[in-house]
Amino acid sequence: MSRSALSSVSALLAIAAVVRAQPDPADPTPLVDKHYAYPSGIPYQVDYNTAAIRGPQIGYNICNGTTENQDSLCQTSMVNHIDDFCLWAPPKPNSTIGDTEGQEVAWCTKPGRGTRLMPEGTLYGVQYIKTPNYIQIAGFVDQTKLNMAADDYGGELDPHGADLRGNPLGGLMYSNAFPSNNGNNDTYQQVIDWTNFMGGNGFCIKVCDPAGTNQQALCQNIYDRLGCAYNAPNNAQNGTFEVCQGDDMTPVGVYTSNGATMTYFQPPESLGPISSVPYTPVVPSSSSCVTYQSAQLYTGLPAPTGASGSAQPTGSAKPSGSKSGGAAAPSGTSNGAGALGVSTVAGAAGVLFAMAFLS
Ligand SMILES: *[C@@H]1O[C@H](CO)[C@@H](O)[C@H](O)[C@H]1NC(C)=O
Ligand SMILES: *[C@@H]1O[C@H](CO)[C@@H](O)[C@H](O)[C@H]1NC(C)=O
Ligand SMILES: *[C@@H]1O[C@H](CO)[C@@H](O)[C@H](O)[C@H]1NC(C)=O
Ligand SMILES: *[C@@H]1O[C@H](CO)[C@@H](O)[C@H](O)[C@H]1NC(C)=O
C-alpha cells in the first residue's frame, strides 16, 4: 500500500477508534477522571452502579488485612519498583484475559496491601526500567500461577475500555516511583496513564509520571492487539532480574519512513488478523543496569496451591466488546547490557513472539 493510501486509511481508523469509546449512561464519569488520595480518600468501590451495562465492578478498592488472601478481590494496584508491583490477572483459575478483562484483580509481589500475592515461582525474569517520563516493568511468568489459561495470548488492561470504565472495571493504580514523591516510599500518588499486557507467559506494565510530559502518547491504550513488543519495547531476558535507567520510547504507532514521521493505527478486529505492521519497534537505549537474584527481591510469597482463586465474583461483569487477544510476551529482542551471550537466541524468540500474535 502506498504511503498516502495508508495515511488516509489510518485517518479513518483513528476516527473509528474515537467513536468506539462511549461512556455508559449509568456511570458517565470516565475512570480516568476519578481521583482519590491514598489510602484515606479511596471509596469501597469506585464503580458501583448496578444499572451500568457491564454491571458494577466485581471487587473493591478498600484493601486491608481482612482482604489480604488468595481469594482477595482487591482492585487497587501498586506499581513501585522491581520488588514491589502488582499485575492484573483473573480472579478464577484457567481464565483468559479476553473473557475476564473487566474483572481482573491485583496480584502483587509484596504483602501488606490487602491483595493477592503472586505465588512463589511466578516470575521467571523481570526488567524494571525508569525513564524520564515513565516506569516500565516487563518480564516472563508462569501465567497459570496467576489464574490464566496456559495457552492464553492475553490482551491489554488499561483505565479506559469501550465504556471508559476501565479494564478491570474500577481498577485503581498508585505509585511512589516518581520524583514528585521526593523519594519518599511511604507516599503514593494515583497514576492515571498506565497499560498492562498479560499473556503468552509474559507481561509488561507501563506507568506514566502524572507530572511528566506526553503521558497519553507514551502510555497510549489504543494498540491493544500489538502486544508488548510495540507497546513497551524492551529487552527483558528470561531468567534475569534487573533494574535499568532508560530513554523514553517513541510513542506507540509513531515511526519514520523515508524521512517522514508517520502514525500507524491498528485496524479494527472486523478486518481480521493483523498481517503486517509497517514498522518495527525500536527498543530505547538503557544503561546502568543492576541485576538481582529473585530470592533477594521476592520474599513472603505463598507457595503455589493450584487451587487459589476460588472466590465467586458478585455481580455480572460480563465483558462487552471484549478485545481479541493481544500479544503480551516481552519482545525478547536483546541489545542491552548483559544480553551479549544470548542475543541470537533472544532475537529469534522475539521474532517468534511477533509471529504468534500476527498470525
Ligand atoms: C477492610 O476492607 C474491607 C473491604 O473493602 C472493608 O469492608 C472494611 O471496612 C475494611 N476495614 C477497615 C478497618 O477499614
Ligand atoms: C482450562 O480450560 C480449558 C477450556 O475450558 C480446558 O480444556 C482445560 O482442561 C482447562 N485446564 C485446566 C488445567 O483446568
Ligand atoms: C524505596 O524503595 C526502593 C525499592 O524498594 C529502595 O531501593 C529504596 O531504598 C527505598 N527508598 C527509601 C528512601 O526508603
Ligand atoms: C522462561 O524460563 C522458564 C524457566 O526456565 C521456562 O520454564 C519458561 O518456559 C521460559 N519462558 C519463556 C517464554 O521462554
CSV table of C-alpha atoms and ligand atoms in Angstrom, one decimal:
chain,number,residue,atom,x,y,z
A,1,MET,CA,0.0,0.0,0.0
A,2,SER,CA,1.3,3.4,-0.8
A,3,ARG,CA,2.1,5.8,1.9
A,4,SER,CA,-0.7,8.2,1.1
A,5,ALA,CA,-3.2,5.4,0.9
A,6,LEU,CA,-2.0,4.1,4.3
A,7,SER,CA,-2.3,7.6,5.8
A,8,SER,CA,-5.9,8.0,4.7
A,9,VAL,CA,-6.9,4.6,5.9
A,10,SER,CA,-5.2,5.5,9.2
A,11,ALA,CA,-7.2,8.7,9.5
A,12,LEU,CA,-10.4,6.8,9.0
A,13,LEU,CA,-9.4,4.2,11.6
A,14,ALA,CA,-8.5,7.0,14.0
A,15,ILE,CA,-12.0,8.4,13.7
A,16,ALA,CA,-13.5,5.0,14.2
A,17,ALA,CA,-11.4,4.5,17.3
A,18,VAL,CA,-12.6,7.7,18.8
A,19,VAL,CA,-16.2,6.9,18.1
A,20,ARG,CA,-15.9,3.5,19.6
A,21,ALA,CA,-15.5,4.6,23.2
A,22,GLN,CA,-18.8,5.8,24.7
A,23,PRO,CA,-19.5,6.4,28.4
A,24,ASP,CA,-22.1,4.2,30.0
A,25,PRO,CA,-25.1,6.4,30.6
A,26,ALA,CA,-25.5,4.9,34.1
A,27,ASP,CA,-21.9,5.8,35.0
A,28,PRO,CA,-20.8,8.6,32.7
A,29,THR,CA,-17.7,9.6,34.6
A,30,PRO,CA,-14.7,8.0,33.0
A,31,LEU,CA,-12.4,6.1,35.4
A,32,VAL,CA,-9.5,8.3,34.5
A,33,ASP,CA,-11.4,11.3,36.0
A,34,LYS,CA,-11.9,9.5,39.4
A,35,HIS,CA,-9.1,10.6,41.6
A,36,TYR,CA,-8.6,9.6,45.3
A,37,ALA,CA,-5.8,10.2,47.8
A,38,TYR,CA,-4.2,7.0,49.0
A,39,PRO,CA,-5.4,5.5,51.2
A,40,SER,CA,-7.8,7.7,53.1
A,41,GLY,CA,-9.7,9.1,50.1
A,42,ILE,CA,-10.5,5.7,48.4
A,43,PRO,CA,-14.1,4.6,48.5
A,44,TYR,CA,-15.2,1.0,49.0
A,45,GLN,CA,-15.9,0.7,45.2
A,46,VAL,CA,-15.2,3.4,42.7
A,47,ASP,CA,-17.7,1.8,40.2
A,48,TYR,CA,-20.8,0.5,41.9
A,49,ASN,CA,-23.7,1.4,39.7
A,50,THR,CA,-25.8,-1.8,39.2
A,51,ALA,CA,-27.6,-0.3,36.2
A,52,ALA,CA,-24.3,0.0,34.3
A,53,ILE,CA,-24.2,-2.2,31.2
A,54,ARG,CA,-21.3,-4.3,32.3
A,55,GLY,CA,-22.6,-4.3,35.9
A,56,PRO,CA,-20.7,-3.0,38.9
A,57,GLN,CA,-17.1,-3.8,39.4
A,58,ILE,CA,-16.7,-7.3,40.9
A,59,GLY,CA,-14.2,-6.3,43.6
A,60,TYR,CA,-13.5,-3.4,45.9
A,61,ASN,CA,-10.9,-0.6,46.3
A,62,ILE,CA,-10.5,-0.5,50.1
A,63,CYS,CA,-8.0,-3.3,50.7
A,64,ASN,CA,-6.5,-4.1,54.1
A,65,GLY,CA,-5.6,-7.0,56.3
A,66,THR,CA,-9.0,-8.5,56.1
A,67,THR,CA,-8.9,-8.7,52.3
A,68,GLU,CA,-5.3,-9.9,52.1
A,69,ASN,CA,-5.6,-13.5,51.0
A,70,GLN,CA,-5.5,-15.6,47.7
A,71,ASP,CA,-9.2,-15.0,47.2
A,72,SER,CA,-8.9,-11.2,47.5
A,73,LEU,CA,-10.9,-9.2,45.1
A,74,CYS,CA,-8.8,-6.1,45.7
A,75,GLN,CA,-8.8,-3.8,42.6
A,76,THR,CA,-6.4,-1.2,43.9
A,77,SER,CA,-2.9,-1.8,42.4
A,78,MET,CA,0.6,-0.6,43.3
A,79,VAL,CA,3.5,-0.3,40.8
A,80,ASN,CA,6.6,1.0,42.6
A,81,HIS,CA,9.8,-1.0,41.9
A,82,ILE,CA,11.1,-4.3,40.7
A,83,ASP,CA,10.4,-5.9,44.1
A,84,ASP,CA,7.1,-4.1,44.6
A,85,PHE,CA,4.5,-4.2,41.9
A,86,CYS,CA,1.2,-5.8,41.0
A,87,LEU,CA,-0.2,-7.2,37.8
A,88,TRP,CA,-3.8,-7.5,36.8
A,89,ALA,CA,-4.9,-11.1,36.4
A,90,PRO,CA,-8.1,-13.2,36.7
A,91,PRO,CA,-10.0,-14.0,39.9
A,92,LYS,CA,-10.7,-17.6,38.9
A,93,PRO,CA,-8.4,-20.3,37.6
A,94,ASN,CA,-7.9,-21.1,33.9
A,95,SER,CA,-9.4,-17.9,32.6
A,96,THR,CA,-8.5,-15.9,29.6
A,97,ILE,CA,-7.8,-12.2,29.8
A,98,GLY,CA,-10.3,-11.6,26.9
A,99,ASP,CA,-13.1,-13.3,28.9
A,100,THR,CA,-12.3,-11.6,32.2
A,101,GLU,CA,-10.8,-8.2,31.3
A,102,GLY,CA,-13.4,-6.3,33.3
A,103,GLN,CA,-12.9,-8.5,36.4
A,104,GLU,CA,-9.1,-8.7,36.9
A,105,VAL,CA,-7.8,-8.3,40.4
A,106,ALA,CA,-4.4,-7.2,41.7
A,107,TRP,CA,-1.7,-9.8,42.2
A,108,CYS,CA,1.3,-8.3,44.0
A,109,THR,CA,4.9,-9.1,44.9
A,110,LYS,CA,4.7,-7.6,48.4
A,111,PRO,CA,2.4,-8.4,51.3
A,112,GLY,CA,0.7,-5.6,53.2
A,113,ARG,CA,-1.7,-4.1,50.7
A,114,GLY,CA,-4.7,-6.3,51.1
A,115,THR,CA,-4.2,-8.0,47.7
A,116,ARG,CA,-3.5,-11.5,46.4
A,117,LEU,CA,0.2,-12.3,46.2
A,118,MET,CA,1.9,-13.8,43.2
A,119,PRO,CA,2.7,-17.4,44.3
A,120,GLU,CA,6.4,-18.3,44.6
A,121,GLY,CA,7.9,-19.1,41.3
A,122,THR,CA,5.5,-17.0,39.2
A,123,LEU,CA,8.2,-14.6,38.0
A,124,TYR,CA,10.9,-16.1,35.8
A,125,GLY,CA,12.6,-12.8,34.7
A,126,VAL,CA,11.9,-9.1,35.2
A,127,GLN,CA,13.3,-5.9,33.8
A,128,TYR,CA,12.4,-2.6,35.5
A,129,ILE,CA,13.3,0.5,33.6
A,130,LYS,CA,12.9,4.0,34.7
A,131,THR,CA,12.8,6.7,32.0
A,132,PRO,CA,12.4,10.4,32.2
A,133,ASN,CA,8.6,10.0,31.9
A,134,TYR,CA,7.5,6.6,32.9
A,135,ILE,CA,8.4,3.3,34.6
A,136,GLN,CA,8.1,0.1,32.7
A,137,ILE,CA,8.3,-3.5,34.0
A,138,ALA,CA,8.4,-6.4,31.6
A,139,GLY,CA,9.1,-10.0,32.2
A,140,PHE,CA,8.5,-13.7,31.9
A,141,VAL,CA,5.9,-15.5,34.1
A,142,ASP,CA,4.2,-18.8,34.6
A,143,GLN,CA,0.8,-17.3,33.9
A,144,THR,CA,-1.1,-20.4,35.2
A,145,LYS,CA,0.0,-19.3,38.7
A,146,LEU,CA,-2.0,-16.1,38.0
A,147,ASN,CA,-5.1,-18.0,37.1
A,148,MET,CA,-4.5,-17.6,33.4
A,149,ALA,CA,-5.1,-20.4,30.9
A,150,ALA,CA,-1.8,-21.9,29.8
A,151,ASP,CA,-2.3,-21.0,26.2
A,152,ASP,CA,-3.8,-17.6,26.6
A,153,TYR,CA,-2.1,-15.0,24.4
A,154,GLY,CA,-4.0,-12.4,26.5
A,155,GLY,CA,-4.6,-8.8,26.0
A,156,GLU,CA,-4.4,-5.3,27.4
A,157,LEU,CA,-5.7,-3.9,30.7
A,158,ASP,CA,-6.0,-0.2,31.0
A,159,PRO,CA,-8.1,2.5,32.6
A,160,HIS,CA,-10.2,3.1,29.5
A,161,GLY,CA,-12.2,0.4,27.7
A,162,ALA,CA,-15.1,0.9,25.3
A,163,ASP,CA,-17.3,2.4,28.1
A,164,LEU,CA,-14.4,4.3,29.7
A,165,ARG,CA,-15.0,2.4,33.0
A,166,GLY,CA,-11.6,0.6,32.7
A,167,ASN,CA,-10.4,-2.9,32.4
A,168,PRO,CA,-10.7,-4.0,35.1
A,169,LEU,CA,-13.8,-2.0,35.9
A,170,GLY,CA,-12.9,0.4,38.7
A,171,GLY,CA,-9.3,-0.6,38.8
A,172,LEU,CA,-7.1,2.0,40.5
A,173,MET,CA,-3.3,2.2,40.4
A,174,TYR,CA,-0.9,4.0,42.7
A,175,SER,CA,2.9,4.5,42.7
A,176,ASN,CA,5.7,6.0,44.7
A,177,ALA,CA,8.1,5.8,41.8
A,178,PHE,CA,8.1,9.4,40.6
A,179,PRO,CA,10.1,12.4,41.7
A,180,SER,CA,7.0,14.3,42.9
A,181,ASN,CA,7.2,11.9,45.9
A,182,ASN,CA,10.7,13.2,46.7
A,183,GLY,CA,12.0,9.7,47.1
A,184,ASN,CA,9.5,9.1,50.0
A,185,ASN,CA,8.5,5.5,49.7
A,186,ASP,CA,5.6,5.9,52.1
A,187,THR,CA,3.6,8.3,49.9
A,188,TYR,CA,1.7,7.1,47.0
A,189,GLN,CA,0.1,9.0,44.2
A,190,GLN,CA,-2.6,7.9,41.9
A,191,VAL,CA,-1.4,7.2,38.3
A,192,ILE,CA,-3.8,7.8,35.5
A,193,ASP,CA,-2.0,6.8,32.4
A,194,TRP,CA,-1.0,3.1,32.5
A,195,THR,CA,-1.2,0.0,30.5
A,196,ASN,CA,-0.7,-3.7,31.3
A,197,PHE,CA,-0.4,-6.5,28.8
A,198,MET,CA,-0.7,-10.1,30.1
A,199,GLY,CA,-0.3,-13.3,28.1
A,200,GLY,CA,1.9,-15.7,26.3
A,201,ASN,CA,3.7,-16.3,29.6
A,202,GLY,CA,4.9,-12.7,29.5
A,203,PHE,CA,3.8,-9.3,30.8
A,204,CYS,CA,4.6,-5.7,30.5
A,205,ILE,CA,3.2,-2.8,32.6
A,206,LYS,CA,4.0,0.8,31.9
A,207,VAL,CA,3.0,3.7,34.2
A,208,CYS,CA,3.5,7.3,33.1
A,209,ASP,CA,4.6,10.0,35.5
A,210,PRO,CA,1.5,12.2,36.3
A,211,ALA,CA,3.8,15.2,36.4
A,212,GLY,CA,5.7,14.1,33.3
A,213,THR,CA,5.2,15.1,29.7
A,214,ASN,CA,3.4,13.4,26.8
A,215,GLN,CA,1.9,10.8,29.2
A,216,GLN,CA,-1.1,10.0,27.0
A,217,ALA,CA,1.1,9.2,24.0
A,218,LEU,CA,3.7,7.3,26.0
A,219,CYS,CA,1.0,5.2,27.8
A,220,GLN,CA,-1.3,5.0,24.8
A,221,ASN,CA,-4.0,2.4,25.1
A,222,ILE,CA,-5.4,2.1,21.6
A,223,TYR,CA,-2.9,-0.5,20.3
A,224,ASP,CA,-4.3,-3.4,22.3
A,225,ARG,CA,-3.7,-6.0,19.6
A,226,LEU,CA,0.0,-5.3,19.2
A,227,GLY,CA,1.4,-6.6,22.5
A,228,CYS,CA,4.5,-5.7,24.5
A,229,ALA,CA,6.9,-5.6,21.6
A,230,TYR,CA,5.1,-2.5,20.2
A,231,ASN,CA,3.6,-1.0,23.4
A,232,ALA,CA,6.5,-1.5,25.7
A,233,PRO,CA,9.6,-2.3,23.6
A,234,ASN,CA,12.1,-4.0,26.0
A,235,ASN,CA,15.0,-6.3,26.2
A,236,ALA,CA,13.9,-8.3,29.2
A,237,GLN,CA,15.6,-11.7,29.4
A,238,ASN,CA,14.1,-14.8,30.8
A,239,GLY,CA,16.0,-15.7,34.0
A,240,THR,CA,17.4,-12.2,34.6
A,241,PHE,CA,16.1,-9.7,37.2
A,242,GLU,CA,17.4,-6.2,36.5
A,243,VAL,CA,16.8,-2.5,37.2
A,244,CYS,CA,17.9,-0.1,34.5
A,245,GLN,CA,17.7,3.5,33.5
A,246,GLY,CA,16.4,4.1,30.0
A,247,ASP,CA,15.3,6.6,27.5
A,248,ASP,CA,11.6,7.2,26.7
A,249,MET,CA,10.2,5.1,23.8
A,250,THR,CA,8.9,6.7,20.7
A,251,PRO,CA,5.1,6.9,21.2
A,252,VAL,CA,3.4,3.7,20.1
A,253,GLY,CA,2.4,3.8,16.5
A,254,VAL,CA,4.8,6.7,15.6
A,255,TYR,CA,7.6,5.8,13.2
A,256,THR,CA,9.7,7.3,10.4
A,257,SER,CA,9.5,6.3,6.8
A,258,ASN,CA,11.7,7.9,4.1
A,259,GLY,CA,12.3,10.8,6.5
A,260,ALA,CA,8.6,11.4,7.2
A,261,THR,CA,7.0,10.9,10.6
A,262,MET,CA,4.1,8.6,10.2
A,263,THR,CA,1.4,7.3,12.6
A,264,TYR,CA,0.1,3.8,12.3
A,265,PHE,CA,-3.3,2.8,13.8
A,266,GLN,CA,-4.2,-0.8,14.3
A,267,PRO,CA,-7.1,-2.0,12.2
A,268,PRO,CA,-10.4,-3.0,13.8
A,269,GLU,CA,-10.9,-6.6,14.6
A,270,SER,CA,-13.7,-6.9,12.0
A,271,LEU,CA,-11.0,-6.7,9.3
A,272,GLY,CA,-9.4,-9.9,10.6
A,273,PRO,CA,-6.0,-10.7,11.9
A,274,ILE,CA,-3.3,-8.1,11.6
A,275,SER,CA,-1.0,-9.5,9.0
A,276,SER,CA,1.6,-6.8,9.0
A,277,VAL,CA,2.6,-3.6,10.7
A,278,PRO,CA,4.5,-1.0,8.7
A,279,TYR,CA,7.3,-0.6,11.2
A,280,THR,CA,9.5,-2.5,13.7
A,281,PRO,CA,9.6,-1.1,17.2
A,282,VAL,CA,12.9,0.2,18.5
A,283,VAL,CA,13.9,-0.7,22.0
A,284,PRO,CA,15.1,2.5,23.6
A,285,SER,CA,18.6,2.5,24.9
A,286,SER,CA,19.1,1.6,28.5
A,287,SER,CA,22.1,1.8,30.9
A,288,SER,CA,23.2,1.4,34.5
A,289,CYS,CA,21.5,-2.0,34.8
A,290,VAL,CA,21.8,-3.7,38.2
A,291,THR,CA,21.0,-7.4,38.4
A,292,TYR,CA,19.4,-9.2,41.3
A,293,GLN,CA,18.6,-12.8,42.3
A,294,SER,CA,14.9,-13.3,42.6
A,295,ALA,CA,15.3,-14.6,46.1
A,296,GLN,CA,16.6,-11.2,47.1
A,297,LEU,CA,13.6,-9.5,45.7
A,298,TYR,CA,10.6,-11.6,46.4
A,299,THR,CA,10.1,-12.7,50.0
A,300,GLY,CA,7.0,-13.5,51.9
A,301,LEU,CA,5.2,-15.0,48.9
A,302,PRO,CA,2.8,-18.0,49.3
A,303,ALA,CA,3.6,-21.4,47.9
A,304,PRO,CA,1.6,-22.2,44.8
A,305,THR,CA,-1.5,-24.2,45.7
A,306,GLY,CA,-3.0,-24.9,42.3
A,307,ALA,CA,-6.3,-24.2,43.9
A,308,SER,CA,-6.1,-20.5,44.5
A,309,GLY,CA,-8.8,-18.0,43.5
A,310,SER,CA,-12.0,-19.8,44.2
A,311,ALA,CA,-13.8,-16.6,45.1
A,312,GLN,CA,-17.1,-16.1,43.4
A,313,PRO,CA,-17.3,-12.7,41.9
A,314,THR,CA,-20.5,-10.9,42.8
A,315,GLY,CA,-22.4,-9.0,40.1
A,316,SER,CA,-22.3,-9.9,36.5
A,317,ALA,CA,-19.3,-8.2,34.9
A,318,LYS,CA,-19.5,-10.0,31.6
A,319,PRO,CA,-17.3,-8.1,29.2
A,320,SER,CA,-19.0,-6.5,26.3
A,321,GLY,CA,-17.0,-5.8,23.2
A,322,SER,CA,-14.0,-7.7,24.7
A,323,LYS,CA,-10.8,-7.4,22.9
A,324,SER,CA,-9.2,-10.2,21.0
A,325,GLY,CA,-6.0,-11.5,22.4
A,326,GLY,CA,-3.2,-9.0,22.2
A,327,ALA,CA,0.2,-10.5,22.3
A,328,ALA,CA,1.6,-10.0,25.7
A,329,ALA,CA,5.0,-11.5,25.7
A,330,PRO,CA,8.0,-9.3,26.2
A,331,SER,CA,9.7,-8.7,22.9
A,332,GLY,CA,12.8,-10.7,23.7
A,333,THR,CA,15.0,-8.7,21.5
A,334,SER,CA,18.3,-8.1,23.1
A,335,ASN,CA,20.6,-5.2,22.5
A,336,GLY,CA,21.0,-4.2,26.1
A,337,ALA,CA,23.7,-4.7,28.7
A,338,GLY,CA,24.2,-8.2,29.8
A,339,ALA,CA,22.5,-9.7,26.8
A,340,LEU,CA,25.5,-10.4,24.7
A,341,GLY,CA,25.8,-14.1,25.3
A,342,VAL,CA,22.2,-14.9,24.3
A,343,SER,CA,21.5,-12.2,21.7
A,344,THR,CA,20.9,-14.6,18.9
A,345,VAL,CA,18.6,-16.9,20.8
A,346,ALA,CA,16.7,-14.0,22.3
A,347,GLY,CA,16.4,-12.3,18.9
A,348,ALA,CA,14.9,-15.4,17.5
A,349,ALA,CA,12.4,-15.6,20.4
A,350,GLY,CA,11.4,-12.1,19.6
A,351,VAL,CA,10.5,-13.0,16.1
A,352,LEU,CA,8.5,-16.0,17.2
A,353,PHE,CA,6.6,-13.9,19.6
A,354,ALA,CA,5.8,-11.4,16.9
A,355,MET,CA,4.6,-14.1,14.5
A,356,ALA,CA,2.5,-15.6,17.2
A,357,PHE,CA,0.4,-12.5,17.6
A,358,LEU,CA,0.4,-11.5,14.0
A,359,SER,CA,-0.9,-14.9,12.8
B,1,LIG,C1,-11.2,-3.6,55.1
B,1,LIG,O1,-11.6,-3.7,53.7
B,1,LIG,C2,-13.0,-4.2,53.6
B,1,LIG,C3,-13.2,-4.5,52.1
B,1,LIG,O2,-13.0,-3.3,51.4
B,1,LIG,C4,-13.9,-3.2,54.2
B,1,LIG,O3,-15.2,-3.7,54.1
B,1,LIG,C5,-13.6,-2.9,55.6
B,1,LIG,O4,-14.4,-1.8,56.1
B,1,LIG,C6,-12.1,-2.5,55.8
B,1,LIG,N1,-11.8,-2.4,57.2
B,1,LIG,C7,-11.2,-1.3,57.7
B,1,LIG,C8,-10.9,-1.4,59.2
B,1,LIG,O5,-11.0,-0.3,57.0
B,2,LIG,C1,-8.8,-25.0,31.1
B,2,LIG,O1,-10.0,-24.8,30.4
B,2,LIG,C2,-9.9,-25.4,29.1
B,2,LIG,C3,-11.1,-25.0,28.3
B,2,LIG,O2,-12.2,-24.7,29.0
B,2,LIG,C4,-9.9,-26.9,29.3
B,2,LIG,O3,-9.9,-27.6,28.1
B,2,LIG,C5,-8.7,-27.3,30.2
B,2,LIG,O4,-8.7,-28.7,30.5
B,2,LIG,C6,-8.6,-26.5,31.5
B,2,LIG,N1,-7.4,-26.7,32.1
B,2,LIG,C7,-7.2,-26.9,33.4
B,2,LIG,C8,-5.8,-27.0,33.9
B,2,LIG,O5,-8.2,-26.9,34.2
B,3,LIG,C1,12.4,2.9,48.2
B,3,LIG,O1,12.2,1.6,47.7
B,3,LIG,C2,13.2,1.2,46.8
B,3,LIG,C3,12.8,-0.2,46.2
B,3,LIG,O2,12.0,-0.9,47.1
B,3,LIG,C4,14.5,1.1,47.6
B,3,LIG,O3,15.6,0.7,46.8
B,3,LIG,C5,14.8,2.4,48.2
B,3,LIG,O4,16.0,2.3,49.0
B,3,LIG,C6,13.7,3.0,49.0
B,3,LIG,N1,13.9,4.3,49.4
B,3,LIG,C7,13.8,4.7,50.7
B,3,LIG,C8,14.1,6.2,50.9
B,3,LIG,O5,13.5,4.0,51.6
B,4,LIG,C1,11.4,-18.9,30.9
B,4,LIG,O1,12.2,-19.7,31.7
B,4,LIG,C2,11.4,-20.7,32.4
B,4,LIG,C3,12.4,-21.4,33.4
B,4,LIG,O2,13.5,-21.9,32.7
B,4,LIG,C4,10.8,-21.7,31.4
B,4,LIG,O3,10.1,-22.7,32.1
B,4,LIG,C5,9.8,-20.8,30.6
B,4,LIG,O4,9.2,-21.6,29.6
B,4,LIG,C6,10.6,-19.7,29.9
B,4,LIG,N1,9.6,-18.8,29.3
B,4,LIG,C7,9.6,-18.5,28.0
B,4,LIG,C8,8.5,-17.6,27.5
B,4,LIG,O5,10.5,-18.9,27.3
